[in-house]
């Protein structure tokens, strides 16, 4: 059994920064992909950034250059540093993990079984 717990969600002004954390408890396999998703009520969950066991990172176009994903394997913790935030970044942010690496594109939500409960980010103009 694997549990994921996100934290760090906040309310900030446009242009501000937020750092999200995702702590993974339980056994992590050697190969994995950790992905941050976000969701607005009434809309589909979308991937914003992913990192895998080989260190490959992929970002959604709308967050490139503003968000950075990282992974501390010793702590089994992933981070999502979000800078230059915009009101359209407001959403519930979720982390999810699967046991195979990235394959060139951002993953779909349906590829993940293990999810955190989410942490909210609100960006006001």
Tab-separated table of C-alpha atoms in Angstrom:
chain	number	residue	atom	x	y	z
A	1	UNK	CA	0.000	0.000	0.000
A	2	UNK	CA	1.243	3.451	-0.916
A	3	UNK	CA	-0.116	6.698	0.485
A	4	UNK	CA	0.544	10.188	-0.838
A	5	UNK	CA	-0.005	13.366	1.142
A	6	UNK	CA	0.225	16.800	-0.457
A	7	UNK	CA	0.795	20.024	1.427
A	8	UNK	CA	1.811	23.595	0.803
A	9	UNK	CA	-1.290	24.909	-0.932
A	10	UNK	CA	-1.853	28.598	-0.357
A	11	UNK	CA	-3.639	31.767	-1.469
A	12	UNK	CA	-1.287	34.237	-3.167
A	13	UNK	CA	-1.354	37.289	-5.360
A	14	UNK	CA	-0.678	37.094	-9.062
A	15	UNK	CA	3.074	36.857	-9.631
A	16	UNK	CA	3.629	35.096	-6.338
A	17	UNK	CA	5.159	31.707	-5.589
A	18	UNK	CA	4.031	28.523	-3.884
A	19	UNK	CA	5.932	25.321	-3.183
A	20	UNK	CA	3.937	22.122	-2.956
A	21	UNK	CA	5.176	18.929	-1.333
A	22	UNK	CA	4.065	15.345	-1.815
A	23	UNK	CA	5.223	12.808	0.765
A	24	UNK	CA	5.009	9.184	-0.307
A	25	UNK	CA	4.751	6.509	2.367
A	26	UNK	CA	5.113	2.826	1.685
A	27	UNK	CA	7.331	0.948	-0.703
A	28	UNK	CA	8.522	2.819	-3.780
A	29	UNK	CA	9.722	0.691	-6.648
A	30	UNK	CA	12.966	1.355	-8.487
A	31	UNK	CA	11.142	2.607	-11.579
A	32	UNK	CA	8.418	5.163	-11.097
A	33	UNK	CA	6.768	8.250	-12.474
A	34	UNK	CA	5.535	10.980	-10.127
A	35	UNK	CA	3.112	13.461	-11.658
A	36	UNK	CA	1.451	16.618	-10.408
A	37	UNK	CA	-2.084	17.190	-11.701
A	38	UNK	CA	-4.528	20.010	-11.147
A	39	UNK	CA	-8.262	20.259	-11.413
A	40	UNK	CA	-10.852	23.005	-11.432
A	41	UNK	CA	-14.444	22.073	-10.532
A	42	UNK	CA	-16.322	20.961	-13.627
A	43	UNK	CA	-13.161	20.418	-15.662
A	44	UNK	CA	-10.972	17.406	-16.327
A	45	UNK	CA	-7.881	16.768	-14.277
A	46	UNK	CA	-4.779	17.869	-16.210
A	47	UNK	CA	-1.132	16.979	-15.770
A	48	UNK	CA	1.171	19.932	-15.191
A	49	UNK	CA	4.537	18.319	-14.447
A	50	UNK	CA	6.043	14.857	-14.194
A	51	UNK	CA	9.346	13.338	-13.134
A	52	UNK	CA	10.533	9.761	-13.322
A	53	UNK	CA	13.134	7.536	-11.722
A	54	UNK	CA	15.626	8.374	-14.474
A	55	UNK	CA	15.355	12.087	-13.752
A	56	UNK	CA	13.379	12.923	-16.888
A	57	UNK	CA	11.040	15.896	-16.440
A	58	UNK	CA	8.120	16.926	-18.633
A	59	UNK	CA	6.013	20.071	-18.223
A	60	UNK	CA	2.740	21.230	-19.664
A	61	UNK	CA	3.256	24.095	-22.097
A	62	UNK	CA	1.255	26.514	-19.990
A	63	UNK	CA	3.588	26.112	-16.980
A	64	UNK	CA	6.976	25.768	-18.707
A	65	UNK	CA	9.505	28.190	-17.341
A	66	UNK	CA	7.351	28.914	-14.285
A	67	UNK	CA	7.015	25.536	-12.529
A	68	UNK	CA	9.763	23.163	-11.486
A	69	UNK	CA	9.283	19.580	-10.338
A	70	UNK	CA	11.844	17.785	-8.213
A	71	UNK	CA	12.155	14.558	-6.272
A	72	UNK	CA	14.078	13.727	-3.095
A	73	UNK	CA	14.304	9.945	-3.222
A	74	UNK	CA	15.827	9.654	0.247
A	75	UNK	CA	12.798	11.436	1.707
A	76	UNK	CA	10.336	9.939	-0.798
A	77	UNK	CA	9.095	13.454	-1.342
A	78	UNK	CA	8.292	15.345	-4.507
A	79	UNK	CA	8.153	19.115	-4.780
A	80	UNK	CA	6.438	21.431	-7.204
A	81	UNK	CA	7.894	24.924	-7.135
A	82	UNK	CA	5.453	27.312	-8.781
A	83	UNK	CA	6.624	30.832	-9.620
A	84	UNK	CA	5.067	33.747	-11.504
A	85	UNK	CA	1.653	32.393	-10.650
A	86	UNK	CA	-1.383	33.511	-12.605
A	87	UNK	CA	-5.075	33.443	-11.655
A	88	UNK	CA	-5.576	30.614	-14.147
A	89	UNK	CA	-3.223	28.469	-12.052
A	90	UNK	CA	-5.849	28.386	-9.308
A	91	UNK	CA	-6.915	24.783	-8.784
A	92	UNK	CA	-6.745	21.768	-6.526
A	93	UNK	CA	-3.328	20.193	-7.020
A	94	UNK	CA	-2.814	16.439	-6.720
A	95	UNK	CA	0.230	14.200	-6.869
A	96	UNK	CA	0.100	10.659	-8.189
A	97	UNK	CA	2.617	7.856	-8.690
A	98	UNK	CA	2.856	4.859	-11.010
A	99	UNK	CA	5.515	2.128	-11.318
A	100	UNK	CA	6.872	2.727	-14.794
A	101	UNK	CA	8.812	5.719	-16.175
A	102	UNK	CA	7.800	8.502	-18.527
A	103	UNK	CA	7.398	7.631	-22.177
A	104	UNK	CA	7.911	10.997	-23.820
A	105	UNK	CA	4.657	12.722	-22.953
A	106	UNK	CA	2.747	13.851	-19.896
A	107	UNK	CA	0.749	10.947	-18.465
A	108	UNK	CA	-3.033	10.650	-18.406
A	109	UNK	CA	-4.833	10.503	-15.040
A	110	UNK	CA	-6.161	7.030	-15.880
A	111	UNK	CA	-2.620	5.632	-15.726
A	112	UNK	CA	-2.425	6.193	-11.967
A	113	UNK	CA	-3.800	4.203	-9.068
A	114	UNK	CA	-2.122	6.010	-6.200
A	115	UNK	CA	-3.271	9.577	-5.518
A	116	UNK	CA	-3.041	12.126	-2.750
A	117	UNK	CA	-6.038	14.004	-1.382
A	118	UNK	CA	-5.068	17.316	-3.008
A	119	UNK	CA	-3.989	20.721	-1.809
A	120	UNK	CA	-5.644	23.974	-2.986
A	121	UNK	CA	-3.878	26.871	-4.664
A	122	UNK	CA	-5.662	30.173	-5.202
A	123	UNK	CA	-4.105	33.014	-7.155
A	124	UNK	CA	-5.849	36.362	-7.044
A	125	UNK	CA	-5.326	39.160	-9.543
